[in-house]
DNA sequence: TACTGATGTCATCATGCGCTGACACGTTAC
DNA sequence: GTAACGTGTCAGCGCATGATGACATCAGTA
């Protein structure tokens, strides 16, 4: 049984993940990284965004826990973190599943 | 084989869904609606937000295609749209699955 | 060693987002 | 019919977000 603090932390984590994905450039980056690990310069080419902007977005994604980065000489490789992507998928799946139950059984709270 | 236009529409739809969920109040509303259909007044009570703010958020969720609303006398019931939640879940699942492949096979693009 | 290249940090700015409150409109209760 | 209630729209405001460019730092090359 989750306490209120644990629930809040988990909820805030969900918001952070979703915010991270809610920007077009960042979502594009995540789609690209879902196919292969890439350097910043690859992401700059693929997205068409300025290098500094890509760097800012990657910072955001890292802070949200979705991406990890690793220096490789003068280059930096970025990849998605599977466990974070999994947990996000779990949340969304639970919402989608619950939505079906609510609809099929027409669950609703009575009006006051 | 999707054309570029179809891809863009689909991508924009993803961004719209994610933006809809990326606000704390809206995510809270979605969690609540995943449990049961609710009136605006219920959502006002549960979220603690102003009625007009809840109304604004519901407009946003409807425009994103995640929620549908239906008048019920002086009340309005809101519910999540299962097909939209499903499609969102699919997108996130695909990203999570692909992430595992990239990691287990260490797929990466060579540096320039 | 000097120069080039990749990348991240910092500061700044314009725009858009989220919140608020007045108000209009439809429904319900008396 | 009138008043109360529920809700959505509109307009306005303050702040956060996303983009930009200068610059610093580190790695690679000649």
PDB file of C-alpha atoms (C1' of nucleotides) in Angstrom:
ATOM      1  CA  UNK A   1       0.000   0.000   0.000  1.00  0.00           C
ATOM      2  CA  UNK A   2       1.659   3.221  -1.131  1.00  0.00           C
ATOM      3  CA  UNK A   3       1.749   6.119   1.293  1.00  0.00           C
ATOM      4  CA  UNK A   4       0.833   9.603   0.155  1.00  0.00           C
ATOM      5  CA  UNK A   5       4.484  10.639  -0.103  1.00  0.00           C
ATOM      6  CA  UNK A   6       5.350   7.647  -2.251  1.00  0.00           C
ATOM      7  CA  UNK A   7       2.332   8.308  -4.451  1.00  0.00           C
ATOM      8  CA  UNK A   8       3.315  11.958  -4.859  1.00  0.00           C
ATOM      9  CA  UNK A   9       6.872  11.078  -5.800  1.00  0.00           C
ATOM     10  CA  UNK A  10       5.638   8.542  -8.297  1.00  0.00           C
ATOM     11  CA  UNK A  11       3.104  10.998  -9.706  1.00  0.00           C
ATOM     12  CA  UNK A  12       5.759  13.696 -10.042  1.00  0.00           C
ATOM     13  CA  UNK A  13       7.958  11.184 -11.853  1.00  0.00           C
ATOM     14  CA  UNK A  14       5.160  10.493 -14.294  1.00  0.00           C
ATOM     15  CA  UNK A  15       4.718  14.210 -14.953  1.00  0.00           C
ATOM     16  CA  UNK A  16       8.471  14.594 -15.486  1.00  0.00           C
ATOM     17  CA  UNK A  17       8.564  11.760 -18.023  1.00  0.00           C
ATOM     18  CA  UNK A  18       5.569  13.070 -19.893  1.00  0.00           C
ATOM     19  CA  UNK A  19       6.882  16.636 -19.913  1.00  0.00           C
ATOM     20  CA  UNK A  20      10.131  15.305 -21.323  1.00  0.00           C
ATOM     21  CA  UNK A  21       8.244  13.742 -24.223  1.00  0.00           C
ATOM     22  CA  UNK A  22       5.781  16.589 -24.754  1.00  0.00           C
ATOM     23  CA  UNK A  23       8.102  18.729 -26.875  1.00  0.00           C
ATOM     24  CA  UNK A  24       8.317  17.962 -30.625  1.00  0.00           C
ATOM     25  CA  UNK A  25      12.114  18.050 -30.736  1.00  0.00           C
ATOM     26  CA  UNK A  26      12.489  15.906 -27.653  1.00  0.00           C
ATOM     27  CA  UNK A  27       9.959  13.363 -28.878  1.00  0.00           C
ATOM     28  CA  UNK A  28      11.821  13.249 -32.178  1.00  0.00           C
ATOM     29  CA  UNK A  29      15.059  12.625 -30.287  1.00  0.00           C
ATOM     30  CA  UNK A  30      13.450   9.806 -28.324  1.00  0.00           C
ATOM     31  CA  UNK A  31      12.135   8.196 -31.521  1.00  0.00           C
ATOM     32  CA  UNK A  32      15.603   8.411 -33.034  1.00  0.00           C
ATOM     33  CA  UNK A  33      17.269   6.938 -29.917  1.00  0.00           C
ATOM     34  CA  UNK A  34      14.710   4.115 -29.905  1.00  0.00           C
ATOM     35  CA  UNK A  35      16.312   2.947 -33.161  1.00  0.00           C
ATOM     36  CA  UNK A  36      19.982   3.259 -32.225  1.00  0.00           C
ATOM     37  CA  UNK A  37      22.362   5.047 -29.861  1.00  0.00           C
ATOM     38  CA  UNK A  38      23.461   8.340 -31.394  1.00  0.00           C
ATOM     39  CA  UNK A  39      25.965  11.160 -30.875  1.00  0.00           C
ATOM     40  CA  UNK A  40      24.890  14.743 -30.346  1.00  0.00           C
ATOM     41  CA  UNK A  41      26.067  15.587 -33.899  1.00  0.00           C
ATOM     42  CA  UNK A  42      23.800  12.853 -35.343  1.00  0.00           C
ATOM     43  CA  UNK A  43      20.860  14.299 -33.431  1.00  0.00           C
ATOM     44  CA  UNK A  44      21.699  17.802 -34.655  1.00  0.00           C
ATOM     45  CA  UNK A  45      21.668  16.553 -38.260  1.00  0.00           C
ATOM     46  CA  UNK A  46      18.486  14.503 -37.862  1.00  0.00           C
ATOM     47  CA  UNK A  47      16.434  17.102 -36.008  1.00  0.00           C
ATOM     48  CA  UNK A  48      17.724  20.192 -37.774  1.00  0.00           C
ATOM     49  CA  UNK A  49      17.871  21.966 -34.424  1.00  0.00           C
ATOM     50  CA  UNK A  50      20.865  24.019 -33.265  1.00  0.00           C
ATOM     51  CA  UNK A  51      23.545  22.051 -31.451  1.00  0.00           C
ATOM     52  CA  UNK A  52      23.060  24.070 -28.278  1.00  0.00           C
ATOM     53  CA  UNK A  53      19.320  23.468 -28.407  1.00  0.00           C
ATOM     54  CA  UNK A  54      19.866  19.725 -28.859  1.00  0.00           C
ATOM     55  CA  UNK A  55      22.254  19.837 -25.921  1.00  0.00           C
ATOM     56  CA  UNK A  56      19.597  21.568 -23.793  1.00  0.00           C
ATOM     57  CA  UNK A  57      16.979  19.007 -24.756  1.00  0.00           C
ATOM     58  CA  UNK A  58      19.317  16.136 -23.944  1.00  0.00           C
ATOM     59  CA  UNK A  59      19.919  17.699 -20.541  1.00  0.00           C
ATOM     60  CA  UNK A  60      16.159  17.756 -20.017  1.00  0.00           C
ATOM     61  CA  UNK A  61      15.767  14.123 -21.046  1.00  0.00           C
ATOM     62  CA  UNK A  62      18.619  13.093 -18.769  1.00  0.00           C
ATOM     63  CA  UNK A  63      17.161  14.987 -15.831  1.00  0.00           C
ATOM     64  CA  UNK A  64      13.862  13.195 -16.418  1.00  0.00           C
ATOM     65  CA  UNK A  65      15.737   9.910 -16.293  1.00  0.00           C
ATOM     66  CA  UNK A  66      14.850   8.808 -19.822  1.00  0.00           C
ATOM     67  CA  UNK A  67      18.297   9.207 -21.384  1.00  0.00           C
ATOM     68  CA  UNK A  68      21.875   8.500 -20.341  1.00  0.00           C
ATOM     69  CA  UNK A  69      24.988   9.875 -22.024  1.00  0.00           C
ATOM     70  CA  UNK A  70      28.565   8.635 -22.257  1.00  0.00           C
ATOM     71  CA  UNK A  71      31.648  10.397 -23.657  1.00  0.00           C
ATOM     72  CA  UNK A  72      33.345   8.633 -26.572  1.00  0.00           C
ATOM     73  CA  UNK A  73      36.461  10.636 -27.383  1.00  0.00           C
ATOM     74  CA  UNK A  74      35.401  13.999 -28.647  1.00  0.00           C
ATOM     75  CA  UNK A  75      31.888  12.589 -29.202  1.00  0.00           C
ATOM     76  CA  UNK A  76      29.084  11.881 -26.773  1.00  0.00           C
ATOM     77  CA  UNK A  77      26.769   8.909 -27.229  1.00  0.00           C
ATOM     78  CA  UNK A  78      23.193   9.077 -25.945  1.00  0.00           C
ATOM     79  CA  UNK A  79      20.819   6.212 -25.360  1.00  0.00           C
ATOM     80  CA  UNK A  80      17.378   5.650 -23.845  1.00  0.00           C
ATOM     81  CA  UNK A  81      17.187   3.999 -20.445  1.00  0.00           C
ATOM     82  CA  UNK A  82      15.095   0.827 -20.865  1.00  0.00           C
ATOM     83  CA  UNK A  83      13.910   0.590 -17.277  1.00  0.00           C
ATOM     84  CA  UNK A  84      12.521   4.128 -17.341  1.00  0.00           C
ATOM     85  CA  UNK A  85      10.827   3.569 -20.697  1.00  0.00           C
ATOM     86  CA  UNK A  86       9.337   0.372 -19.269  1.00  0.00           C
ATOM     87  CA  UNK A  87       7.906   2.042 -16.237  1.00  0.00           C
ATOM     88  CA  UNK A  88       6.393   4.783 -18.373  1.00  0.00           C
ATOM     89  CA  UNK A  89       4.882   2.137 -20.639  1.00  0.00           C
ATOM     90  CA  UNK A  90       3.423   0.416 -17.574  1.00  0.00           C
ATOM     91  CA  UNK A  91       1.722   3.612 -16.440  1.00  0.00           C
ATOM     92  CA  UNK A  92       0.195   4.276 -19.833  1.00  0.00           C
ATOM     93  CA  UNK A  93      -0.879   0.643 -20.223  1.00  0.00           C
ATOM     94  CA  UNK A  94      -2.610   0.686 -16.861  1.00  0.00           C
ATOM     95  CA  UNK A  95      -4.494   3.839 -17.808  1.00  0.00           C
ATOM     96  CA  UNK A  96      -5.522   2.357 -21.154  1.00  0.00           C
ATOM     97  CA  UNK A  97      -6.623  -0.948 -19.578  1.00  0.00           C
ATOM     98  CA  UNK A  98      -8.606   0.781 -16.843  1.00  0.00           C
ATOM     99  CA  UNK A  99     -10.274   2.960 -19.467  1.00  0.00           C
ATOM    100  CA  UNK A 100     -11.690  -0.136 -21.138  1.00  0.00           C
ATOM    101  CA  UNK A 101     -13.162  -1.424 -17.889  1.00  0.00           C
ATOM    102  CA  UNK A 102     -14.798   1.930 -17.192  1.00  0.00           C
ATOM    103  CA  UNK A 103     -16.343   1.973 -20.648  1.00  0.00           C
ATOM    104  CA  UNK A 104     -17.454  -1.660 -20.871  1.00  0.00           C
ATOM    105  CA  UNK A 105     -19.074  -1.541 -17.429  1.00  0.00           C
ATOM    106  CA  UNK A 106     -20.176   2.090 -17.683  1.00  0.00           C
ATOM    107  CA  UNK A 107     -18.662   2.887 -14.302  1.00  0.00           C
ATOM    108  CA  UNK A 108     -19.623   6.373 -13.198  1.00  0.00           C
ATOM    109  CA  UNK A 109     -20.016   8.311  -9.970  1.00  0.00           C
ATOM    110  CA  UNK A 110     -23.534   9.588  -9.310  1.00  0.00           C
ATOM    111  CA  UNK A 111     -24.148  13.329  -9.659  1.00  0.00           C
ATOM    112  CA  UNK A 112     -24.546  15.185  -6.387  1.00  0.00           C
TER     113      UNK A 112
ATOM    114  CA  UNK B   1       4.181   2.453 -46.179  1.00  0.00           C
ATOM    115  CA  UNK B   2       3.364   5.764 -44.572  1.00  0.00           C
ATOM    116  CA  UNK B   3       3.964   8.920 -46.582  1.00  0.00           C
ATOM    117  CA  UNK B   4       5.659  11.905 -45.007  1.00  0.00           C
ATOM    118  CA  UNK B   5       2.349  13.707 -44.543  1.00  0.00           C
ATOM    119  CA  UNK B   6       0.806  10.735 -42.770  1.00  0.00           C
ATOM    120  CA  UNK B   7       3.875  10.413 -40.584  1.00  0.00           C
ATOM    121  CA  UNK B   8       3.738  14.082 -39.680  1.00  0.00           C
ATOM    122  CA  UNK B   9       0.078  13.892 -38.754  1.00  0.00           C
ATOM    123  CA  UNK B  10       0.727  10.860 -36.648  1.00  0.00           C
ATOM    124  CA  UNK B  11       3.730  12.491 -34.998  1.00  0.00           C
ATOM    125  CA  UNK B  12       1.761  15.652 -34.281  1.00  0.00           C
ATOM    126  CA  UNK B  13      -0.964  13.506 -32.751  1.00  0.00           C
ATOM    127  CA  UNK B  14       1.578  11.900 -30.460  1.00  0.00           C
ATOM    128  CA  UNK B  15       2.837  15.301 -29.359  1.00  0.00           C
ATOM    129  CA  UNK B  16      -0.738  16.462 -28.740  1.00  0.00           C
ATOM    130  CA  UNK B  17      -1.503  13.434 -26.561  1.00  0.00           C
ATOM    131  CA  UNK B  18       1.686  13.789 -24.585  1.00  0.00           C
ATOM    132  CA  UNK B  19       1.224  17.515 -24.121  1.00  0.00           C
ATOM    133  CA  UNK B  20      -2.271  16.796 -22.845  1.00  0.00           C
ATOM    134  CA  UNK B  21      -0.849  14.497 -20.174  1.00  0.00           C
ATOM    135  CA  UNK B  22       2.192  16.621 -19.328  1.00  0.00           C
ATOM    136  CA  UNK B  23       0.373  18.971 -16.949  1.00  0.00           C
ATOM    137  CA  UNK B  24      -0.068  17.846 -13.329  1.00  0.00           C
ATOM    138  CA  UNK B  25      -3.741  18.787 -13.151  1.00  0.00           C
ATOM    139  CA  UNK B  26      -4.536  17.156 -16.464  1.00  0.00           C
ATOM    140  CA  UNK B  27      -2.674  13.982 -15.570  1.00  0.00           C
ATOM    141  CA  UNK B  28      -4.568  13.898 -12.293  1.00  0.00           C
ATOM    142  CA  UNK B  29      -7.827  14.256 -14.204  1.00  0.00           C
ATOM    143  CA  UNK B  30      -6.867  11.399 -16.510  1.00  0.00           C
ATOM    144  CA  UNK B  31      -6.002   9.167 -13.548  1.00  0.00           C
ATOM    145  CA  UNK B  32      -9.364   9.974 -11.984  1.00  0.00           C
ATOM    146  CA  UNK B  33     -11.247   9.304 -15.237  1.00  0.00           C
ATOM    147  CA  UNK B  34      -9.408   6.000 -15.612  1.00  0.00           C
ATOM    148  CA  UNK B  35     -11.298   4.842 -12.512  1.00  0.00           C
ATOM    149  CA  UNK B  36     -14.781   6.093 -13.381  1.00  0.00           C
ATOM    150  CA  UNK B  37     -16.640   8.632 -15.463  1.00  0.00           C
ATOM    151  CA  UNK B  38     -16.998  11.900 -13.542  1.00  0.00           C
ATOM    152  CA  UNK B  39     -18.783  15.239 -13.698  1.00  0.00           C
ATOM    153  CA  UNK B  40     -16.906  18.525 -13.793  1.00  0.00           C
ATOM    154  CA  UNK B  41     -17.923  19.186 -10.179  1.00  0.00           C
ATOM    155  CA  UNK B  42     -16.371  15.875  -9.076  1.00  0.00           C
ATOM    156  CA  UNK B  43     -13.153  16.812 -10.830  1.00  0.00           C
ATOM    157  CA  UNK B  44     -13.183  20.243  -9.190  1.00  0.00           C
ATOM    158  CA  UNK B  45     -13.511  18.597  -5.761  1.00  0.00           C
ATOM    159  CA  UNK B  46     -10.877  15.952  -6.430  1.00  0.00           C
ATOM    160  CA  UNK B  47      -8.254  18.201  -7.985  1.00  0.00           C
ATOM    161  CA  UNK B  48      -8.823  21.282  -5.848  1.00  0.00           C
ATOM    162  CA  UNK B  49      -8.507  23.427  -8.988  1.00  0.00           C
ATOM    163  CA  UNK B  50     -10.932  26.233  -9.868  1.00  0.00           C
ATOM    164  CA  UNK B  51     -13.983  25.164 -11.869  1.00  0.00           C
ATOM    165  CA  UNK B  52     -12.992  27.360 -14.802  1.00  0.00           C
ATOM    166  CA  UNK B  53      -9.484  25.923 -14.750  1.00  0.00           C
ATOM    167  CA  UNK B  54     -10.866  22.373 -14.748  1.00  0.00           C
ATOM    168  CA  UNK B  55     -13.100  23.383 -17.633  1.00  0.00           C
ATOM    169  CA  UNK B  56     -10.078  24.702 -19.545  1.00  0.00           C
ATOM    170  CA  UNK B  57      -8.143  21.507 -18.933  1.00  0.00           C
ATOM    171  CA  UNK B  58     -11.060  19.360 -20.053  1.00  0.00           C
ATOM    172  CA  UNK B  59     -11.240  21.419 -23.252  1.00  0.00           C
ATOM    173  CA  UNK B  60      -7.549  20.672 -23.784  1.00  0.00           C
ATOM    174  CA  UNK B  61      -8.010  16.959 -23.199  1.00  0.00           C
ATOM    175  CA  UNK B  62     -10.997  16.876 -25.563  1.00  0.00           C
ATOM    176  CA  UNK B  63      -9.092  18.737 -28.268  1.00  0.00           C
ATOM    177  CA  UNK B  64      -6.297  16.189 -27.929  1.00  0.00           C
ATOM    178  CA  UNK B  65      -8.871  13.463 -28.443  1.00  0.00           C
ATOM    179  CA  UNK B  66      -8.312  11.776 -25.082  1.00  0.00           C
ATOM    180  CA  UNK B  67     -11.597  12.748 -23.440  1.00  0.00           C
ATOM    181  CA  UNK B  68     -15.216  13.017 -24.506  1.00  0.00           C
ATOM    182  CA  UNK B  69     -17.963  14.844 -22.657  1.00  0.00           C
ATOM    183  CA  UNK B  70     -21.723  14.463 -22.535  1.00  0.00           C
ATOM    184  CA  UNK B  71     -24.331  16.700 -20.921  1.00  0.00           C
ATOM    185  CA  UNK B  72     -26.448  15.058 -18.218  1.00  0.00           C
ATOM    186  CA  UNK B  73     -29.052  17.619 -17.174  1.00  0.00           C
ATOM    187  CA  UNK B  74     -27.235  20.489 -15.578  1.00  0.00           C
ATOM    188  CA  UNK B  75     -24.189  18.226 -15.149  1.00  0.00           C
ATOM    189  CA  UNK B  76     -21.568  17.143 -17.666  1.00  0.00           C
ATOM    190  CA  UNK B  77     -19.998  13.712 -17.578  1.00  0.00           C
ATOM    191  CA  UNK B  78     -16.467  13.191 -18.870  1.00  0.00           C
ATOM    192  CA  UNK B  79     -14.808   9.962 -19.810  1.00  0.00           C
ATOM    193  CA  UNK B  80     -11.550   8.808 -21.428  1.00  0.00           C
ATOM    194  CA  UNK B  81     -11.679   7.581 -24.998  1.00  0.00           C
ATOM    195  CA  UNK B  82     -10.370   3.988 -24.989  1.00  0.00           C
ATOM    196  CA  UNK B  83      -9.218   3.928 -28.605  1.00  0.00           C
ATOM    197  CA  UNK B  84      -7.060   7.013 -28.129  1.00  0.00           C
ATOM    198  CA  UNK B  85      -5.582   5.688 -24.888  1.00  0.00           C
ATOM    199  CA  UNK B  86      -4.846   2.439 -26.714  1.00  0.00           C
ATOM    200  CA  UNK B  87      -3.035   4.098 -29.528  1.00  0.00           C
ATOM    201  CA  UNK B  88      -0.987   6.142 -27.101  1.00  0.00           C
ATOM    202  CA  UNK B  89      -0.138   2.972 -25.188  1.00  0.00           C
ATOM    203  CA  UNK B  90       0.947   1.361 -28.448  1.00  0.00           C
ATOM    204  CA  UNK B  91       3.334   4.210 -29.224  1.00  0.00           C
ATOM    205  CA  UNK B  92       4.915   4.091 -25.792  1.00  0.00           C
ATOM    206  CA  UNK B  93       5.153   0.304 -25.853  1.00  0.00           C
ATOM    207  CA  UNK B  94       6.888   0.364 -29.204  1.00  0.00           C
ATOM    208  CA  UNK B  95       9.410   2.870 -27.917  1.00  0.00           C
ATOM    209  CA  UNK B  96      10.040   0.801 -24.779  1.00  0.00           C
ATOM    210  CA  UNK B  97      10.401  -2.451 -26.765  1.00  0.00           C
ATOM    211  CA  UNK B  98      12.740  -0.897 -29.292  1.00  0.00           C
ATOM    212  CA  UNK B  99      14.831   0.514 -26.464  1.00  0.00           C
ATOM    213  CA  UNK B 100      15.483  -2.996 -25.208  1.00  0.00           C
ATOM    214  CA  UNK B 101      16.657  -4.180 -28.613  1.00  0.00           C
ATOM    215  CA  UNK B 102      19.032  -1.235 -28.926  1.00  0.00           C
ATOM    216  CA  UNK B 103      20.496  -1.954 -25.510  1.00  0.00           C
ATOM    217  CA  UNK B 104      20.752  -5.756 -25.737  1.00  0.00           C
ATOM    218  CA  UNK B 105      22.370  -5.582 -29.173  1.00  0.00           C
ATOM    219  CA  UNK B 106      24.285  -2.356 -28.494  1.00  0.00           C
ATOM    220  CA  UNK B 107      23.026  -0.832 -31.735  1.00  0.00           C
ATOM    221  CA  UNK B 108      24.763   2.445 -32.439  1.00  0.00           C
ATOM    222  CA  UNK B 109      25.593   4.604 -35.409  1.00  0.00           C
ATOM    223  CA  UNK B 110      29.340   5.125 -36.007  1.00  0.00           C
ATOM    224  CA  UNK B 111      30.789   8.536 -35.228  1.00  0.00           C
ATOM    225  CA  UNK B 112      31.634  10.649 -38.279  1.00  0.00           C
TER     226      UNK B 112
ATOM    227  C1'  DT C   1      52.310  23.204 -29.895  1.00  0.00           C
ATOM    228  C1'  DA C   2      48.599  25.241 -32.382  1.00  0.00           C
ATOM    229  C1'  DC C   3      44.498  24.568 -34.553  1.00  0.00           C
ATOM    230  C1'  DT C   4      40.096  22.275 -35.418  1.00  0.00           C
ATOM    231  C1'  DG C   5      36.049  20.075 -33.999  1.00  0.00           C
ATOM    232  C1'  DA C   6      32.380  18.341 -30.656  1.00  0.00           C
ATOM    233  C1'  DT C   7      29.739  19.572 -26.927  1.00  0.00           C
ATOM    234  C1'  DG C   8      27.995  21.583 -22.777  1.00  0.00           C
ATOM    235  C1'  DT C   9      27.047  25.882 -19.924  1.00  0.00           C
ATOM    236  C1'  DC C  10      25.409  30.418 -19.280  1.00  0.00           C
ATOM    237  C1'  DA C  11      22.666  34.418 -20.122  1.00  0.00           C
ATOM    238  C1'  DT C  12      18.983  36.448 -22.512  1.00  0.00           C
ATOM    239  C1'  DC C  13      14.640  37.009 -24.909  1.00  0.00           C
ATOM    240  C1'  DA C  14      10.084  36.208 -27.068  1.00  0.00           C
ATOM    241  C1'  DT C  15       6.313  33.487 -27.004  1.00  0.00           C
ATOM    242  C1'  DG C  16       3.075  30.493 -25.167  1.00  0.00           C
ATOM    243  C1'  DC C  17       1.065  28.233 -21.269  1.00  0.00           C
ATOM    244  C1'  DG C  18      -1.564  27.847 -17.077  1.00  0.00           C
ATOM    245  C1'  DC C  19      -4.330  30.398 -13.868  1.00  0.00           C
ATOM    246  C1'  DT C  20      -7.772  33.701 -12.605  1.00  0.00           C
ATOM    247  C1'  DG C  21     -12.180  36.013 -12.487  1.00  0.00           C
ATOM    248  C1'  DA C  22     -16.160  38.192 -14.886  1.00  0.00           C
ATOM    249  C1'  DC C  23     -19.876  36.730 -17.240  1.00  0.00           C
ATOM    250  C1'  DA C  24     -23.206  34.218 -20.318  1.00  0.00           C
ATOM    251  C1'  DC C  25     -26.147  30.346 -20.896  1.00  0.00           C
ATOM    252  C1'  DG C  26     -28.674  26.194 -19.954  1.00  0.00           C
ATOM    253  C1'  DT C  27     -30.821  23.246 -16.333  1.00  0.00           C
ATOM    254  C1'  DT C  28     -33.118  22.497 -12.052  1.00  0.00           C
ATOM    255  C1'  DA C  29     -35.668  23.598  -7.881  1.00  0.00           C
ATOM    256  C1'  DC C  30     -39.081  26.189  -5.476  1.00  0.00           C
TER     257       DC C  30
ATOM    258  C1'  DG D   1     -41.682  32.945 -13.041  1.00  0.00           C
ATOM    259  C1'  DT D   2     -37.605  33.628 -10.301  1.00  0.00           C
ATOM    260  C1'  DA D   3     -33.539  32.231  -8.152  1.00  0.00           C
ATOM    261  C1'  DA D   4     -29.937  28.952  -7.604  1.00  0.00           C
ATOM    262  C1'  DC D   5     -26.699  25.967  -9.633  1.00  0.00           C
ATOM    263  C1'  DG D   6     -23.336  23.813 -13.002  1.00  0.00           C
ATOM    264  C1'  DT D   7     -20.412  24.765 -16.627  1.00  0.00           C
ATOM    265  C1'  DG D   8     -18.142  26.780 -20.532  1.00  0.00           C
ATOM    266  C1'  DT D   9     -16.181  31.068 -22.841  1.00  0.00           C
ATOM    267  C1'  DC D  10     -13.538  35.140 -22.924  1.00  0.00           C
ATOM    268  C1'  DA D  11      -9.979  38.342 -21.720  1.00  0.00           C
ATOM    269  C1'  DG D  12      -6.002  39.397 -19.232  1.00  0.00           C
ATOM    270  C1'  DC D  13      -1.747  38.530 -16.593  1.00  0.00           C
ATOM    271  C1'  DG D  14       2.607  36.580 -14.888  1.00  0.00           C
ATOM    272  C1'  DC D  15       5.806  33.238 -15.368  1.00  0.00           C
ATOM    273  C1'  DA D  16       7.939  29.226 -17.504  1.00  0.00           C
ATOM    274  C1'  DT D  17       9.587  27.211 -21.606  1.00  0.00           C
ATOM    275  C1'  DG D  18      12.102  26.674 -25.787  1.00  0.00           C
ATOM    276  C1'  DA D  19      15.379  28.932 -28.868  1.00  0.00           C
ATOM    277  C1'  DT D  20      19.495  31.556 -29.634  1.00  0.00           C
ATOM    278  C1'  DG D  21      24.310  32.840 -29.522  1.00  0.00           C
ATOM    279  C1'  DA D  22      28.700  33.771 -26.980  1.00  0.00           C
ATOM    280  C1'  DC D  23      31.979  31.217 -24.909  1.00  0.00           C
ATOM    281  C1'  DA D  24      34.597  27.645 -22.276  1.00  0.00           C
ATOM    282  C1'  DT D  25      36.494  23.088 -22.207  1.00  0.00           C
ATOM    283  C1'  DC D  26      38.029  18.782 -23.776  1.00  0.00           C
ATOM    284  C1'  DA D  27      39.556  15.548 -27.473  1.00  0.00           C
ATOM    285  C1'  DG D  28      41.714  14.775 -31.897  1.00  0.00           C
ATOM    286  C1'  DT D  29      44.906  16.030 -35.650  1.00  0.00           C
ATOM    287  C1'  DA D  30      48.721  18.102 -38.230  1.00  0.00           C
TER     288       DA D  30
END
